[in-house]
XYZ file of C-alpha atoms in Angstrom:
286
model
C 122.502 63.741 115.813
C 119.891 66.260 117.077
C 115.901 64.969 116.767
C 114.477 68.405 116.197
C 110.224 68.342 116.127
C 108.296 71.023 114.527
C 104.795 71.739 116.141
C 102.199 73.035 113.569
C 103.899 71.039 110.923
C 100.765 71.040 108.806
C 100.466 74.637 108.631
C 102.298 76.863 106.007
C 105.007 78.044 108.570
C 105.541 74.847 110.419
C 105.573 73.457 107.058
C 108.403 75.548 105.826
C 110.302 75.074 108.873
C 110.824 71.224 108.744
C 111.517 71.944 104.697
C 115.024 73.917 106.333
C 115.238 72.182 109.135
C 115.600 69.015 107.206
C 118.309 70.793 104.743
C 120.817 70.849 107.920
C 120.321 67.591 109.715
C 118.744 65.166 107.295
C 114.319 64.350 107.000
C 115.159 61.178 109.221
C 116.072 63.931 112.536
C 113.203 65.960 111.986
C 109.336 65.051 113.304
C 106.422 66.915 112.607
C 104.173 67.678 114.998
C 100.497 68.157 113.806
C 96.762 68.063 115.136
C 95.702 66.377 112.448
C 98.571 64.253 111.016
C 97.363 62.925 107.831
C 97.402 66.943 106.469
C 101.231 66.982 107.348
C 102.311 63.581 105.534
C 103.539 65.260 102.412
C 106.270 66.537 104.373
C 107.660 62.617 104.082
C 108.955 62.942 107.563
C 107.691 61.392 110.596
C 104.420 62.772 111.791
C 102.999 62.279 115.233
C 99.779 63.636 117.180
C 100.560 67.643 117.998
C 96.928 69.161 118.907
C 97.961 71.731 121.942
C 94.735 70.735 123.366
C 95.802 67.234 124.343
C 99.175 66.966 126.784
C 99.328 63.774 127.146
C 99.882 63.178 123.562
C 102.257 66.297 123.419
C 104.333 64.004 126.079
C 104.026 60.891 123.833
C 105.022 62.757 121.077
C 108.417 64.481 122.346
C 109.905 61.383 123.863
C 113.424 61.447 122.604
C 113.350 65.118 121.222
C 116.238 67.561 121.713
C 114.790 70.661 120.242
C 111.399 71.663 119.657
C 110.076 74.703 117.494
C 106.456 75.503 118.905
C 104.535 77.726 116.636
C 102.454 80.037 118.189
C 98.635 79.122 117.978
C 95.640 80.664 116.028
C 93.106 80.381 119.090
C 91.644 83.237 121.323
C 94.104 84.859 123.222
C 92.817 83.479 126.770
C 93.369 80.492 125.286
C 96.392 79.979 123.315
C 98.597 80.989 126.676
C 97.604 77.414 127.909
C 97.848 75.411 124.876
C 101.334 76.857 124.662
C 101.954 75.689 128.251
C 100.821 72.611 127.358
C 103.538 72.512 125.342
C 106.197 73.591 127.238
C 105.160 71.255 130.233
C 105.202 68.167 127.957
C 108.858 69.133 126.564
C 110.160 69.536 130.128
C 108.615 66.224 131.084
C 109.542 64.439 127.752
C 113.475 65.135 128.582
C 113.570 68.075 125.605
C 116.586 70.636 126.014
C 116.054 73.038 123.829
C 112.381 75.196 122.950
C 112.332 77.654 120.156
C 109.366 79.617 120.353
C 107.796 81.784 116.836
C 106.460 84.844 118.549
C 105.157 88.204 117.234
C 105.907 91.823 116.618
C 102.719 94.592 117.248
C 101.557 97.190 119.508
C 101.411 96.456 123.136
C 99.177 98.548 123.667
C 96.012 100.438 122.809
C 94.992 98.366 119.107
C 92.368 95.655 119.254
C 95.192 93.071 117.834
C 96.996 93.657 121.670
C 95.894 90.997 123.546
C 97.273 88.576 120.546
C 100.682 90.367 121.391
C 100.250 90.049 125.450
C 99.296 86.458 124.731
C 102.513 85.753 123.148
C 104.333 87.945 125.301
C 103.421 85.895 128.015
C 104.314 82.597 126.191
C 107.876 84.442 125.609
C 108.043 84.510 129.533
C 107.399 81.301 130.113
C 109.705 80.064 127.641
C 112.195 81.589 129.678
C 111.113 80.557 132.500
C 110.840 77.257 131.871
C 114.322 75.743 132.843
C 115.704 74.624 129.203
C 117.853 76.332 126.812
C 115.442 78.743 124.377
C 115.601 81.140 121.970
C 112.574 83.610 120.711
C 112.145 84.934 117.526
C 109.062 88.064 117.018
C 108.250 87.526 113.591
C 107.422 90.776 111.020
C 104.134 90.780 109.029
C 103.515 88.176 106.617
C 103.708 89.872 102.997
C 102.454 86.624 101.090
C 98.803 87.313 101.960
C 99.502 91.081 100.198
C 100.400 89.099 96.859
C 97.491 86.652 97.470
C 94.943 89.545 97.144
C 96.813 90.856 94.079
C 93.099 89.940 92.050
C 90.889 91.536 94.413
C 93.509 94.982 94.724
C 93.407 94.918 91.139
C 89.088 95.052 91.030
C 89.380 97.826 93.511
C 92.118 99.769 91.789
C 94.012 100.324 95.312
C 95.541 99.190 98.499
C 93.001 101.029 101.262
C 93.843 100.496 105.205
C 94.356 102.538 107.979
C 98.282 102.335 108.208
C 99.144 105.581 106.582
C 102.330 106.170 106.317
C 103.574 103.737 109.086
C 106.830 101.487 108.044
C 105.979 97.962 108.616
C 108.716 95.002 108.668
C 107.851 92.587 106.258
C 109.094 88.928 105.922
C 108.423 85.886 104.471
C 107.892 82.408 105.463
C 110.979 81.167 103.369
C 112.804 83.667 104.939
C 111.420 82.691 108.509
C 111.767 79.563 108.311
C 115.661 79.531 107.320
C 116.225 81.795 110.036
C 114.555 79.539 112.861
C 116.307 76.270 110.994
C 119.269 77.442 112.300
C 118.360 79.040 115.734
C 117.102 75.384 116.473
C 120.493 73.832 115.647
C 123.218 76.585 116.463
C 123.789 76.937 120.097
C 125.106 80.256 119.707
C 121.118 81.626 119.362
C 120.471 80.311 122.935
C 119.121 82.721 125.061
C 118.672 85.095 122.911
C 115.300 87.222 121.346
C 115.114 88.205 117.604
C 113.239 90.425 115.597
C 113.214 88.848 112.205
C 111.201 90.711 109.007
C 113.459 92.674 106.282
C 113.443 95.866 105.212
C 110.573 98.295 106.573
C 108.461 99.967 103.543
C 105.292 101.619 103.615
C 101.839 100.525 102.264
C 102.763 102.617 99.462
C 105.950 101.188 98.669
C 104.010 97.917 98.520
C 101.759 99.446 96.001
C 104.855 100.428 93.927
C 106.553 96.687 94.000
C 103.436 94.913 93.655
C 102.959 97.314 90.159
C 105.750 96.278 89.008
C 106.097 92.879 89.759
C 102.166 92.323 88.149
C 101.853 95.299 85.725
C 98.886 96.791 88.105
C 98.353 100.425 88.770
C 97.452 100.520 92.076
C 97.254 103.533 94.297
C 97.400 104.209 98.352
C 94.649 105.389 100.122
C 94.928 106.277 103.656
C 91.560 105.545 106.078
C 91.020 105.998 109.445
C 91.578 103.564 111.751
C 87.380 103.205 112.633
C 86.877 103.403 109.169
C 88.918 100.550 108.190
C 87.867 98.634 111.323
C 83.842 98.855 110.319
C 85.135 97.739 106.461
C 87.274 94.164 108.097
C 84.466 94.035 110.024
C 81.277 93.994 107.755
C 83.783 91.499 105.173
C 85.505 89.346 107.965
C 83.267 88.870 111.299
C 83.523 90.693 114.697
C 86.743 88.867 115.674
C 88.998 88.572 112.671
C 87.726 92.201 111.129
C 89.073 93.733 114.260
C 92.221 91.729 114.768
C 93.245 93.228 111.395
C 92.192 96.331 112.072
C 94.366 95.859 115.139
C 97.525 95.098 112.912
C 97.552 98.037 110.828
C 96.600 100.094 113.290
C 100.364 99.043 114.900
C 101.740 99.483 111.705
C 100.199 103.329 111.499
C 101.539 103.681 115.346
C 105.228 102.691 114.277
C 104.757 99.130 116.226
C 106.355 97.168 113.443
C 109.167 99.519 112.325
C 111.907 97.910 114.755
C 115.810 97.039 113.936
C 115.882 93.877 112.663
C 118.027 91.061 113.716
C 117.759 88.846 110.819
C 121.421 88.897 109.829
C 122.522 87.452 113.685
C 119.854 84.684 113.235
C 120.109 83.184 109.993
C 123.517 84.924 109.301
C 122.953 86.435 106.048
C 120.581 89.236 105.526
C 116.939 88.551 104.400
C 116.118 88.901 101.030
C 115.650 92.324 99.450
C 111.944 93.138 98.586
C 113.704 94.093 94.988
C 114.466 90.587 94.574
C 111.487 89.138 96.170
C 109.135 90.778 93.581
C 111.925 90.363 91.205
C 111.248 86.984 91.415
C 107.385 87.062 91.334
C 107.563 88.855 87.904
C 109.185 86.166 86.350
C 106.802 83.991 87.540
C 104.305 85.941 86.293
C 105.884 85.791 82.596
C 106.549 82.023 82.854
């Protein structure tokens, strides 16, 4: 049986990841992979020593691994190429076979969220570079945080960025996380680069769903992009305010309205935003 480990495991999409991975081969074939283990023991899977900073306990920790799912890191650009090379060096040392890397989707170019994308970009190459069997999947934008700020939309009245009427491919980390389950245990995926989100809406198609799912009355308003940058900026700091700025800014510049390849990943399509609000209504009720 295949001993897949999950890097990140204490985060919410590593987390979610060793949840389905553990559906298809069992919680015993699965090890997470954390910086600081004790957050990941609810998992009740084995958890060993995962910080991206330290390679000789990456090494330790992949010895008799077949697959490993490395989550892209949160740090700096500069330095999250290295940490991810960490990585890869101690699952080419450690006798690993198989690296599944979570990448991104966003402007290239020209937004101040870039240089996350060229960071991971880079990773991408060196995943395929780096002599084992791999598969890369450039995850859409998180919509859970969208829902999360349902309270403070609801003070303002209305959903205000600088995306305009830009499509953006939204996912989930459910929906992620059964789709990279199976491109870590299918050898079909190998080789091969996915875009994974669902259906492309607009911010205010968002507004709509989110309306009716929590009986809000929200409204759109457009901003420019300096506009919105000064506003993440004066709430969130220098580096996160324009890292945000940077994201919507690709979403206004059509950098996250690609064809999705969902389906050939996961094989079945993601789940409809109809349903996925659907769902959050009743939960509201309850």
């Amino acid at each position: 049986m295949t001993k897949i480990a999950v890097t990140s495991a204490s985060g919410k999409l590593g987390g979610a990841i060793v949840r389905a991975a553990a559906e298809i081969v069992g919680p015993v074939n699965v090890i997470g992979l954390a910086r600081t283990p004790s957050k990941a023991e609810s998992l009740g899977i084995e958890i060993r020593p995962g910080d991206y900073e330290k390679p000789d306990d990456l090494k330790q920790s992949l010895q008799g691994i077949d697959a490993v799912l490395l989550v892209s890191g949160m740090d700096a650009p500069d330095k999250r190429i290295g940490q991810h090379r960490n990585v890869i060096e101690a699952a080419k040392q450690s006798g690993v076979q198989k690296l599944v890397y979570t990448s991104i989707q966003g402007a290239e170019q020209s937004t101040a969220f870039s240089p996350v994308v060229h960071s991971n970009r880079q990773t991408e190459t060196d995943v395929r570079e780096s002599g084992l069997r791999w598969v890369i999947g450039r995850n859409g934008i998180y919509i859970e945080p969208d829902v999360e700020y349902i309270d403070t939309y609801k003070q303002r009245g209305e959903i205000a960025n600088c995306a305009g009427d830009g499509q953006c491919g939204y996912t989930t980390r459910p929906e992620l996380a059964y789709a990279y389950a199976r491109m870590l245990t299918k050898s079909k995926h190998d080789g091969q680069t996915y875009n994974l989100h669902g259906e492309a809406i607009t911010q205010q198609q968002l507004a709509d769903y989110l309306n009716a799912a929590f009986g809000t009355n929200l409204s759109y308003r457009a901003m420019s992009v300096d506009e919105y940058r000064k506003d993440r900026v004066d709430e969130l700091g220098e580096f996160m305010g324009n890292i945000i700025a940077g994201i919507y800014e690709g979403i206004r510049n059509g950098a996250v309205d690609n064809p999705s390849d969902f389906l050939a990943a996961a094989g079945r399509e993601h789940q409809t935003w109809q349903s996925y609000f659907d769902q959050l209504k009743t939960h509201a009720v309850t």
